[in-house]
PDB file of C-alpha atoms in Angstrom:
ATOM      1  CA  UNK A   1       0.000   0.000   0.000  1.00  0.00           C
ATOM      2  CA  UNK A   2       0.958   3.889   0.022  1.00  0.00           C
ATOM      3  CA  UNK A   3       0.058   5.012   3.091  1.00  0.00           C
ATOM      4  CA  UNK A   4       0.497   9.018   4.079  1.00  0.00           C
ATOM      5  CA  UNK A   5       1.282   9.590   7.018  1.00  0.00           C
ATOM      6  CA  UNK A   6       0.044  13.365   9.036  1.00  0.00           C
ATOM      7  CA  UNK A   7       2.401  14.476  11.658  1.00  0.00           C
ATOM      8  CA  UNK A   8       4.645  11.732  10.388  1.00  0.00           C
ATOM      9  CA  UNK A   9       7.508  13.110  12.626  1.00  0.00           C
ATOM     10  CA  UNK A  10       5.776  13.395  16.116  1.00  0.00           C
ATOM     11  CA  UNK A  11       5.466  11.093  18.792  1.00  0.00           C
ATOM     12  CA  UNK A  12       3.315   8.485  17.380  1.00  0.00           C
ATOM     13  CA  UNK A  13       3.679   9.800  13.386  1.00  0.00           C
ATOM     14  CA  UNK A  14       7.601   8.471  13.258  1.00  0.00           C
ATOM     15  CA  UNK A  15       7.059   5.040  15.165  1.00  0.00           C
ATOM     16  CA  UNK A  16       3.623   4.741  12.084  1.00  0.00           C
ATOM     17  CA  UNK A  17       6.356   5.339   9.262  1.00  0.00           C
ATOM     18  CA  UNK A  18       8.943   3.009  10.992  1.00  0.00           C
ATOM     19  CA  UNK A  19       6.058   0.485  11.269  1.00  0.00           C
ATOM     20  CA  UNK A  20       4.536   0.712   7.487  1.00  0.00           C
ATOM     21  CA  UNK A  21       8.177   0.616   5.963  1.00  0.00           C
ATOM     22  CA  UNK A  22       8.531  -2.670   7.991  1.00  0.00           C
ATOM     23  CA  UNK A  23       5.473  -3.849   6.714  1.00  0.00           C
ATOM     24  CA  UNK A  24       6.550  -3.134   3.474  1.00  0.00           C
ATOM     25  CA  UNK A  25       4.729  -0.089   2.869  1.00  0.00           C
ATOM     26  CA  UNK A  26       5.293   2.833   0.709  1.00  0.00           C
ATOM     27  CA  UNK A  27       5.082   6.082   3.363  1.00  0.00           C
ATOM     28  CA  UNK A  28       4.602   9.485   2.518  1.00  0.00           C
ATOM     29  CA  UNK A  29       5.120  12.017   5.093  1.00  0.00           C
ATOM     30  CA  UNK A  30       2.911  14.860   5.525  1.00  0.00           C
ATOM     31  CA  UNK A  31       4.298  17.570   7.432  1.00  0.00           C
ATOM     32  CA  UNK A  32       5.951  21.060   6.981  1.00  0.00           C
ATOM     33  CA  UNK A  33       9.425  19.847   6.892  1.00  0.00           C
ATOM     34  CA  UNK A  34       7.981  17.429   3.998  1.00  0.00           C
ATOM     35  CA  UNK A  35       6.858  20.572   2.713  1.00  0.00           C
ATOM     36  CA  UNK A  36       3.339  20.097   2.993  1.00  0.00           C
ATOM     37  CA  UNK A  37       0.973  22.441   4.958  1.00  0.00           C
ATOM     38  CA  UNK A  38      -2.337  21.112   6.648  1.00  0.00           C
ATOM     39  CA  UNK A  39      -3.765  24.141   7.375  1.00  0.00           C
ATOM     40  CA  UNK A  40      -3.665  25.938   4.571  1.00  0.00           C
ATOM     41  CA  UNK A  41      -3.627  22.725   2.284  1.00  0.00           C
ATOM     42  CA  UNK A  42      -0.004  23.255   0.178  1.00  0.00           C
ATOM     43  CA  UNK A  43       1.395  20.695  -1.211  1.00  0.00           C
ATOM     44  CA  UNK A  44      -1.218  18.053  -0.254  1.00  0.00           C
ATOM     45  CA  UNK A  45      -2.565  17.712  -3.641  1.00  0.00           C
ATOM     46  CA  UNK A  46       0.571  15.989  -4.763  1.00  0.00           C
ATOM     47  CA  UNK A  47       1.804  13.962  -1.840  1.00  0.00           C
ATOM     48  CA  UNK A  48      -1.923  12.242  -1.793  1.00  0.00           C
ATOM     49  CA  UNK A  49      -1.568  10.763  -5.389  1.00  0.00           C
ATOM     50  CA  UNK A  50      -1.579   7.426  -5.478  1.00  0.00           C
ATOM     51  CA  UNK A  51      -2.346   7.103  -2.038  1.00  0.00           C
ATOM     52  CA  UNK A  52      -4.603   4.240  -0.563  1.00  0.00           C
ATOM     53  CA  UNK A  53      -4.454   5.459   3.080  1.00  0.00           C
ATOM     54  CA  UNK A  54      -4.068   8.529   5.330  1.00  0.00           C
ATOM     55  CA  UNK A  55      -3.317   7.711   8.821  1.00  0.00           C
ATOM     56  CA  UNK A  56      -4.046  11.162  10.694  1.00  0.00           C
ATOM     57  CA  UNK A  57      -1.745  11.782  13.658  1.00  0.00           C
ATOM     58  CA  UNK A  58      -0.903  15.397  13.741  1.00  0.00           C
ATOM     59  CA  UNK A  59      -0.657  17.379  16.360  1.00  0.00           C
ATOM     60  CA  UNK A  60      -0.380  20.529  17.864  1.00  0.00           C
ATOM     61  CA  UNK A  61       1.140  22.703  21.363  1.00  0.00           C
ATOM     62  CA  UNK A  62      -1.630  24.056  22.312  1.00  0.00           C
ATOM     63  CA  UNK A  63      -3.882  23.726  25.367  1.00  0.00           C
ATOM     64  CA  UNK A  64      -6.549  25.962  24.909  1.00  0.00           C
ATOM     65  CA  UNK A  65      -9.739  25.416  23.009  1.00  0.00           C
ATOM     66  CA  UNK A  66      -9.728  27.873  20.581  1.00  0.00           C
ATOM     67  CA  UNK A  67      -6.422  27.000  18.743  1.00  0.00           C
ATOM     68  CA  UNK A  68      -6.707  23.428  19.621  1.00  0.00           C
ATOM     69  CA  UNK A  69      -9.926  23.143  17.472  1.00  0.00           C
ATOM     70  CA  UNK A  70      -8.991  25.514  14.363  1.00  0.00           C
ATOM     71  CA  UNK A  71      -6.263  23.070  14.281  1.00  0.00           C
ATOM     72  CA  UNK A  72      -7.610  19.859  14.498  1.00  0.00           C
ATOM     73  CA  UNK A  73     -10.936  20.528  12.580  1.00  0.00           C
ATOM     74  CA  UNK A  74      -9.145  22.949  10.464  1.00  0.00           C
ATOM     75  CA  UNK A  75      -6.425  20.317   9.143  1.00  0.00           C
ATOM     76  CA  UNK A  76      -9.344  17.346   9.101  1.00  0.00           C
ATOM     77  CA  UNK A  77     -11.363  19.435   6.307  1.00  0.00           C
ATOM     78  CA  UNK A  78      -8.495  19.977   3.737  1.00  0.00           C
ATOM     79  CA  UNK A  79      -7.089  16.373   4.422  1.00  0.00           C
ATOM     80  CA  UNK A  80     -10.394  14.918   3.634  1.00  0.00           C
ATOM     81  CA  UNK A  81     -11.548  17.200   0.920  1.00  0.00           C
ATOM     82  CA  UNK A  82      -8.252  16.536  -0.624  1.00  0.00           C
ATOM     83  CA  UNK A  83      -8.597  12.803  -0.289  1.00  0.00           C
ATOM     84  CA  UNK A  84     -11.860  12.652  -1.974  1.00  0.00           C
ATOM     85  CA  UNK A  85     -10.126  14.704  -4.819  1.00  0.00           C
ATOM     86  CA  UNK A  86      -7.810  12.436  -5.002  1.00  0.00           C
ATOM     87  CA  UNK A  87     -10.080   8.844  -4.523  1.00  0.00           C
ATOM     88  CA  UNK A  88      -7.817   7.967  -1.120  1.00  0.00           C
ATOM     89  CA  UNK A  89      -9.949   5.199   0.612  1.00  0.00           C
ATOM     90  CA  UNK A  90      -9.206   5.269   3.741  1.00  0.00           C
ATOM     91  CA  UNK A  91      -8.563   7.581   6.747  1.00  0.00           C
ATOM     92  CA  UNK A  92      -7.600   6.662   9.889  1.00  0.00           C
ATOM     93  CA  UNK A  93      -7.756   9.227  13.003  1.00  0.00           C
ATOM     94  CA  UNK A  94      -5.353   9.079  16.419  1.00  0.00           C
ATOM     95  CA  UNK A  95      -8.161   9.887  19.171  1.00  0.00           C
ATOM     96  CA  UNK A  96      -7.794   9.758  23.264  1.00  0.00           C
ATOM     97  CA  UNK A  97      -9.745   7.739  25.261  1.00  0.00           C
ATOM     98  CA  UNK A  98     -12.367   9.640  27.430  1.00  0.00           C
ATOM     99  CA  UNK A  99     -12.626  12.777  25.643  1.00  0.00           C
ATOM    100  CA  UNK A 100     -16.046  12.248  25.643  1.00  0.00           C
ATOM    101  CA  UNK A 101     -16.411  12.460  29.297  1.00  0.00           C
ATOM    102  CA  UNK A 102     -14.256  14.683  30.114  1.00  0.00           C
ATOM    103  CA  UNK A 103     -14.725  18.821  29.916  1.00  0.00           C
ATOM    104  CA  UNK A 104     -10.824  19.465  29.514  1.00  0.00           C
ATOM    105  CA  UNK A 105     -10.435  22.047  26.282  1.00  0.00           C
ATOM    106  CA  UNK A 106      -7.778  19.884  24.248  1.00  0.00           C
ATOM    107  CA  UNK A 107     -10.261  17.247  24.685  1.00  0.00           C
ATOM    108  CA  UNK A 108     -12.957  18.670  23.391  1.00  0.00           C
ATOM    109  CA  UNK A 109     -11.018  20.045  20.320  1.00  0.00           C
ATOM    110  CA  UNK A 110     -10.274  16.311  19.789  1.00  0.00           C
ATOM    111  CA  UNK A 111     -14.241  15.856  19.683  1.00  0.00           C
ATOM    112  CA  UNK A 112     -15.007  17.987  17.899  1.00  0.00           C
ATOM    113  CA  UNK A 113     -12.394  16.463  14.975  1.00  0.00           C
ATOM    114  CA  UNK A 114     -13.735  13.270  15.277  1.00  0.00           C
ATOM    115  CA  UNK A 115     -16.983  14.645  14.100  1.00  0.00           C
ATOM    116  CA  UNK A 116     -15.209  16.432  11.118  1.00  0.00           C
ATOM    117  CA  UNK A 117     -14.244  12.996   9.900  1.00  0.00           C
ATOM    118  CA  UNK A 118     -17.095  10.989  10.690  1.00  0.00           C
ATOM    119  CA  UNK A 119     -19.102  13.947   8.640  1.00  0.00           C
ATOM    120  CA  UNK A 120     -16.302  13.915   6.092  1.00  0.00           C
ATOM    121  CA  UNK A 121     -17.630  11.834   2.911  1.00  0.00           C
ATOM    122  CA  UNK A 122     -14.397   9.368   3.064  1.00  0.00           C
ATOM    123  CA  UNK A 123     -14.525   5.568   4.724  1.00  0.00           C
ATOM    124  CA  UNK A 124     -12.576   6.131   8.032  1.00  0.00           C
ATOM    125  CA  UNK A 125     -11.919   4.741  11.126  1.00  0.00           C
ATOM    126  CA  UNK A 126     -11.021   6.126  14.891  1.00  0.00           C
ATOM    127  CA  UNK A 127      -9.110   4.911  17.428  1.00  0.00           C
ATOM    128  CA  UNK A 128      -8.778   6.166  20.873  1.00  0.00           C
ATOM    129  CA  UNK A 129      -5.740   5.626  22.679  1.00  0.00           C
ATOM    130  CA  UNK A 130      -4.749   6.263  26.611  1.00  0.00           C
ATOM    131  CA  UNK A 131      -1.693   8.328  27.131  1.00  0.00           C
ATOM    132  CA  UNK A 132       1.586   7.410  25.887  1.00  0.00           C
ATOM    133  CA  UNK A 133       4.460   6.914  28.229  1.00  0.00           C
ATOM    134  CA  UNK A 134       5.725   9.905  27.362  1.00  0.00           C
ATOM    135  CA  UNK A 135       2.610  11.925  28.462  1.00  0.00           C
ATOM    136  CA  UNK A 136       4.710  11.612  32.460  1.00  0.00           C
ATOM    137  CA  UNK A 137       7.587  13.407  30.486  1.00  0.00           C
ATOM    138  CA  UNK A 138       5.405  16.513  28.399  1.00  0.00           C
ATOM    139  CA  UNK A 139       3.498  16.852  31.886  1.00  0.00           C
ATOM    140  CA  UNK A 140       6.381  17.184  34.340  1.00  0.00           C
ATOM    141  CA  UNK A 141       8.237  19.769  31.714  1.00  0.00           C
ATOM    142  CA  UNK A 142       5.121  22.171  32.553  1.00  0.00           C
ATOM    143  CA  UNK A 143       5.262  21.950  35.979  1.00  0.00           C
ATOM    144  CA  UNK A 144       8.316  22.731  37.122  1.00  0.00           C
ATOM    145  CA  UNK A 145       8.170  25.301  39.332  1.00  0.00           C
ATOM    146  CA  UNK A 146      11.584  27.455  40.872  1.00  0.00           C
ATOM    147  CA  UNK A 147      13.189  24.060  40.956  1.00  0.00           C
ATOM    148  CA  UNK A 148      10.570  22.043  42.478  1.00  0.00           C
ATOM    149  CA  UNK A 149       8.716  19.420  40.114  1.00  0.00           C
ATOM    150  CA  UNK A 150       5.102  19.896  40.602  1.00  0.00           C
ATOM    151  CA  UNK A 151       3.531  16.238  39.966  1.00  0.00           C
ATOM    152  CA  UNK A 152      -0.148  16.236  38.592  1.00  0.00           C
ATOM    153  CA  UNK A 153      -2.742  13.659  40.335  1.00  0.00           C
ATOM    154  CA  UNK A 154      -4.102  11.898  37.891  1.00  0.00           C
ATOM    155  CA  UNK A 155      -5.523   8.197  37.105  1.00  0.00           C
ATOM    156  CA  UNK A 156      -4.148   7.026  33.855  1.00  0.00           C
ATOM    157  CA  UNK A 157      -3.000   3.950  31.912  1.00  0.00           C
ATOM    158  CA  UNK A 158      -0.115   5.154  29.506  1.00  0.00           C
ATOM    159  CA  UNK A 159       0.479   2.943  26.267  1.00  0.00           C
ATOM    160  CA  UNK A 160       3.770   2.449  24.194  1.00  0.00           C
ATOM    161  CA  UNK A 161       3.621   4.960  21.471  1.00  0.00           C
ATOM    162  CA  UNK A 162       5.167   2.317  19.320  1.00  0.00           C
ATOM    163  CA  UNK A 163       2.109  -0.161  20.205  1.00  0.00           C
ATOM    164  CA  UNK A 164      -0.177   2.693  18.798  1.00  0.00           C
ATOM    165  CA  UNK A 165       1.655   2.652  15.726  1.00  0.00           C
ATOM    166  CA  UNK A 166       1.410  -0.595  15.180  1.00  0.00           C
ATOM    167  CA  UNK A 167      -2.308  -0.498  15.736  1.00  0.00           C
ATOM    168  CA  UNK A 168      -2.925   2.273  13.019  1.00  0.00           C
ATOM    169  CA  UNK A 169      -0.729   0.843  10.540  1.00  0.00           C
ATOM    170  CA  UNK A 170      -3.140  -2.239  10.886  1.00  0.00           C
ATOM    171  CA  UNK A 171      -5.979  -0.627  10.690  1.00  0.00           C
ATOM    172  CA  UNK A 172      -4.871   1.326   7.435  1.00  0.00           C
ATOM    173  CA  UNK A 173      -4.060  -1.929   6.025  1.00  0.00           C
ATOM    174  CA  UNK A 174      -8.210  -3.329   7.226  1.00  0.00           C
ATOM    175  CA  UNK A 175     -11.216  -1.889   5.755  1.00  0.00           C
ATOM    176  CA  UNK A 176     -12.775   1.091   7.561  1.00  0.00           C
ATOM    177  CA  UNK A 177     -14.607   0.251  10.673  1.00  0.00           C
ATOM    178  CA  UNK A 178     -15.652   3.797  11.742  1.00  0.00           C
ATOM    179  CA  UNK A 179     -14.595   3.646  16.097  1.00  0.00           C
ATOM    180  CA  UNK A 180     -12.483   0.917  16.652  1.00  0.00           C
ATOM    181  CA  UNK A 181     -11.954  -0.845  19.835  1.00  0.00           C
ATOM    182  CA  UNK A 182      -9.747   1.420  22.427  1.00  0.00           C
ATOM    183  CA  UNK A 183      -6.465   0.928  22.602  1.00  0.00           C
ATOM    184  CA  UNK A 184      -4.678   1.332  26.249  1.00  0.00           C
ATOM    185  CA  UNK A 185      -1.641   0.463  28.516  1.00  0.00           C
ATOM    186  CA  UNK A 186      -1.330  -2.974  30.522  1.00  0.00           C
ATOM    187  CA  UNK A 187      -1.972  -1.275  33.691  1.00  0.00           C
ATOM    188  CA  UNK A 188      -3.498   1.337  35.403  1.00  0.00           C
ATOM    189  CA  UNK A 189      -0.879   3.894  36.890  1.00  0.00           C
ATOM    190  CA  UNK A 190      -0.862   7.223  39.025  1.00  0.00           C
ATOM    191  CA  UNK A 191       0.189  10.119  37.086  1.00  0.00           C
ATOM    192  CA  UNK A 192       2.323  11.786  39.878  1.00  0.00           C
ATOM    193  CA  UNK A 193       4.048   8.862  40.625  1.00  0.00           C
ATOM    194  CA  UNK A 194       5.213   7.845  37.119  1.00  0.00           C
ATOM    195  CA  UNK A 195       6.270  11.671  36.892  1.00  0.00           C
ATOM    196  CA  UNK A 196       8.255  11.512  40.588  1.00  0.00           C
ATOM    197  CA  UNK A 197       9.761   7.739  38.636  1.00  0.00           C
ATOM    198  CA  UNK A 198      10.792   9.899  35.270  1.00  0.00           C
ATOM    199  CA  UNK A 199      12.489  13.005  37.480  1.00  0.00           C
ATOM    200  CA  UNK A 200      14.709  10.361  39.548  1.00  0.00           C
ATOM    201  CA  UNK A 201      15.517   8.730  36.321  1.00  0.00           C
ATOM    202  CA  UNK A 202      16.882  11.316  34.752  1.00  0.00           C
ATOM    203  CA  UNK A 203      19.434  12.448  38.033  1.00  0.00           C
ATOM    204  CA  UNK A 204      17.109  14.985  39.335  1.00  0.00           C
ATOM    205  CA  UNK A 205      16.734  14.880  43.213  1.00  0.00           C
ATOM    206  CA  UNK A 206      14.867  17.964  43.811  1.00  0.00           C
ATOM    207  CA  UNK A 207      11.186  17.665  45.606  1.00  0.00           C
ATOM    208  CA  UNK A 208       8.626  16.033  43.885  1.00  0.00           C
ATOM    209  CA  UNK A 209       5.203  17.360  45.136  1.00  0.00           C
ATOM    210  CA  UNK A 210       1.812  16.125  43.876  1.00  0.00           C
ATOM    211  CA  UNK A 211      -0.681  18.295  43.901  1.00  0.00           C
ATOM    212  CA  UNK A 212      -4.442  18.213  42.317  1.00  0.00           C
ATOM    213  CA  UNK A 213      -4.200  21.184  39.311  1.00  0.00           C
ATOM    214  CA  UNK A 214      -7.776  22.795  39.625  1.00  0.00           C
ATOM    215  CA  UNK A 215      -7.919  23.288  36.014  1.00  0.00           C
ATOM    216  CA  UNK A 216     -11.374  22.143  34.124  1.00  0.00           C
ATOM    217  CA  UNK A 217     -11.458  18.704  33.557  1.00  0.00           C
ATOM    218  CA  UNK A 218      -9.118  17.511  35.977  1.00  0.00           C
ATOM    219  CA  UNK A 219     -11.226  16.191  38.325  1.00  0.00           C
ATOM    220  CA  UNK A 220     -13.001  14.135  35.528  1.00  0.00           C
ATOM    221  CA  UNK A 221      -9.591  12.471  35.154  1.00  0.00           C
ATOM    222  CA  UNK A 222      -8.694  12.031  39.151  1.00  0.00           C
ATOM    223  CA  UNK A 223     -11.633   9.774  39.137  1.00  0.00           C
ATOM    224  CA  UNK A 224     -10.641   7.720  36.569  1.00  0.00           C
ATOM    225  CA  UNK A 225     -12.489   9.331  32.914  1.00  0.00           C
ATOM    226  CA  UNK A 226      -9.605   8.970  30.960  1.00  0.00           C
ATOM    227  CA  UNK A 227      -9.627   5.095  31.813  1.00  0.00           C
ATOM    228  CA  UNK A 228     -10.102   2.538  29.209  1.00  0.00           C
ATOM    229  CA  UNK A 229     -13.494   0.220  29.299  1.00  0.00           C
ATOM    230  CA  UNK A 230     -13.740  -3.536  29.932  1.00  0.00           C
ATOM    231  CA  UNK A 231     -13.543  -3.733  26.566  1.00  0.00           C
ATOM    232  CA  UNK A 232     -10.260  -2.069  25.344  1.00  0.00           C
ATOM    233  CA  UNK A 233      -7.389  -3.446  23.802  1.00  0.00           C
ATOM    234  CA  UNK A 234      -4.046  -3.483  26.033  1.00  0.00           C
ATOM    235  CA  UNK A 235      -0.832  -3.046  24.806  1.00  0.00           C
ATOM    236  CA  UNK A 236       2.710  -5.171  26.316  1.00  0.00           C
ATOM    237  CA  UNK A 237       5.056  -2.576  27.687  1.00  0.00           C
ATOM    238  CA  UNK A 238       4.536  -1.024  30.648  1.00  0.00           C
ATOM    239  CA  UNK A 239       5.449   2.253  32.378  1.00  0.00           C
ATOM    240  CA  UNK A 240       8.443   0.584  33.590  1.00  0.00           C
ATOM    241  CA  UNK A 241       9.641  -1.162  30.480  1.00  0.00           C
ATOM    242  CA  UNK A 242       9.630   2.105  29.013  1.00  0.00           C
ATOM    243  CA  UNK A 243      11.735   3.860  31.198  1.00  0.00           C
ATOM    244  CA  UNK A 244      14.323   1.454  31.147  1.00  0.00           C
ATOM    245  CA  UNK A 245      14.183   1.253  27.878  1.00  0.00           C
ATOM    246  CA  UNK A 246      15.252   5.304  27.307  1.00  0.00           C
TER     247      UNK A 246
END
């Protein structure tokens, strides 16, 4: 297959490319430094020739709703009006688990894109994933606080971003399914203490403090919202695999 690949040097998008190549997959990457532009749609016209696929897993710094969602639904319109242009017959979309219960403002800019595609004339499927490992990492660089490392409370059950890869790529390579079953970690972890874990990893012996951020939707996931369902898929590596891994 040719499979295309948004945000094909993030997090998840450069474990998807490793995966497809392995699979023996053509990839194309979409993403500035490919010199393609989701938002305002150059040089997507050409990279989707030919394609079969598009597995969706851009991404973008921000935290508030505004920017999150002219982003996400934003990108999601030209990608799929270009795909139809171009006869691509599949898309596949990188979701998070619980954003439908919980009122956090990335969340619901992650909503609101899954409605984009499922509105978006092109066969696609969605799957939600838990946190990646690396979500103890992104959290504990924005709360570090004149040298103390604020540690967010948090119930959570991180997956390998690798895992996710592997999941998408096989989906791509399925017919669409529209939601697919969730994907999630082996086990359920505390957030704070898989941050405090990370900081002493990397040398740092400063005080780790957890404390409960009163920001909107965090009490949603204290109680366990961004928790897979009986249901979910789990992945293989845990928190701990992962760190010893690095």
């Amino acid at each position: 297959m040719r499979i295309a690949i948004a945000g094909g040097t993030g997090t998840v998008g450069r474990h998807i490319v490793e995966v497809a190549r392995e699979r023996g997959h053509e990839t194309v990457v979409l993403a500035r430094s490919a010199g393609v532009d989701l938002t305002t749609g150059a040089g997507l016209a050409g990279a989707l020739a030919g394609v079969d696929a598009v597995i969706d897993a851009a991404n973008v710094n921000a935290i508030d709703r505004e920017t999150a969602e002219r982003f996400f639904t934003g990108a999601s319109r030209t990608l799929l009006a270009t795909e139809r242009e171009a006869g691509v017959g599949h898309h596949v979309l990188l979701s998070i688990v619980g954003i439908d219960r919980i009122p956090y403002a990335y969340y619901e800019a992650k909503l609101a894109q899954e409605r984009v595609v499922e509105a978006g004339g092109v066969p696609h499927t969605i799957l939600r994933a838990t946190q990646f490992h690396e979500f103890a990492g992104q959290m504990a660089g924005r709360l570090r606080v004149a040298g103390i490392q604020l540690a967010a409370r948090m119930r959570t059950q991180p997956v390998a971003a690798r895992e996710v890869a592997e999941h998408l790529v096989a989906l791509a390579e399925d017919a669409p399914r529209g939601r697919a079953r969730d994907l999630a970690g082996p086990r359920e972890e505390q957030l704070a203490e898989l941050i405090r874990r990370l900081v002493r990893a990397e040398g740092r012996r400063g005080p780790v403090l957890p404390v409960s951020l009163p920001i909107r939707g965090m009490g949603e996931m204290r109680r366990g919202a961004a928790l897979p369902g009986p249901d979910a898929e789990l992945g293989r590596q845990t928190f701990g695999e992962w760190l010893a891994d690095r």
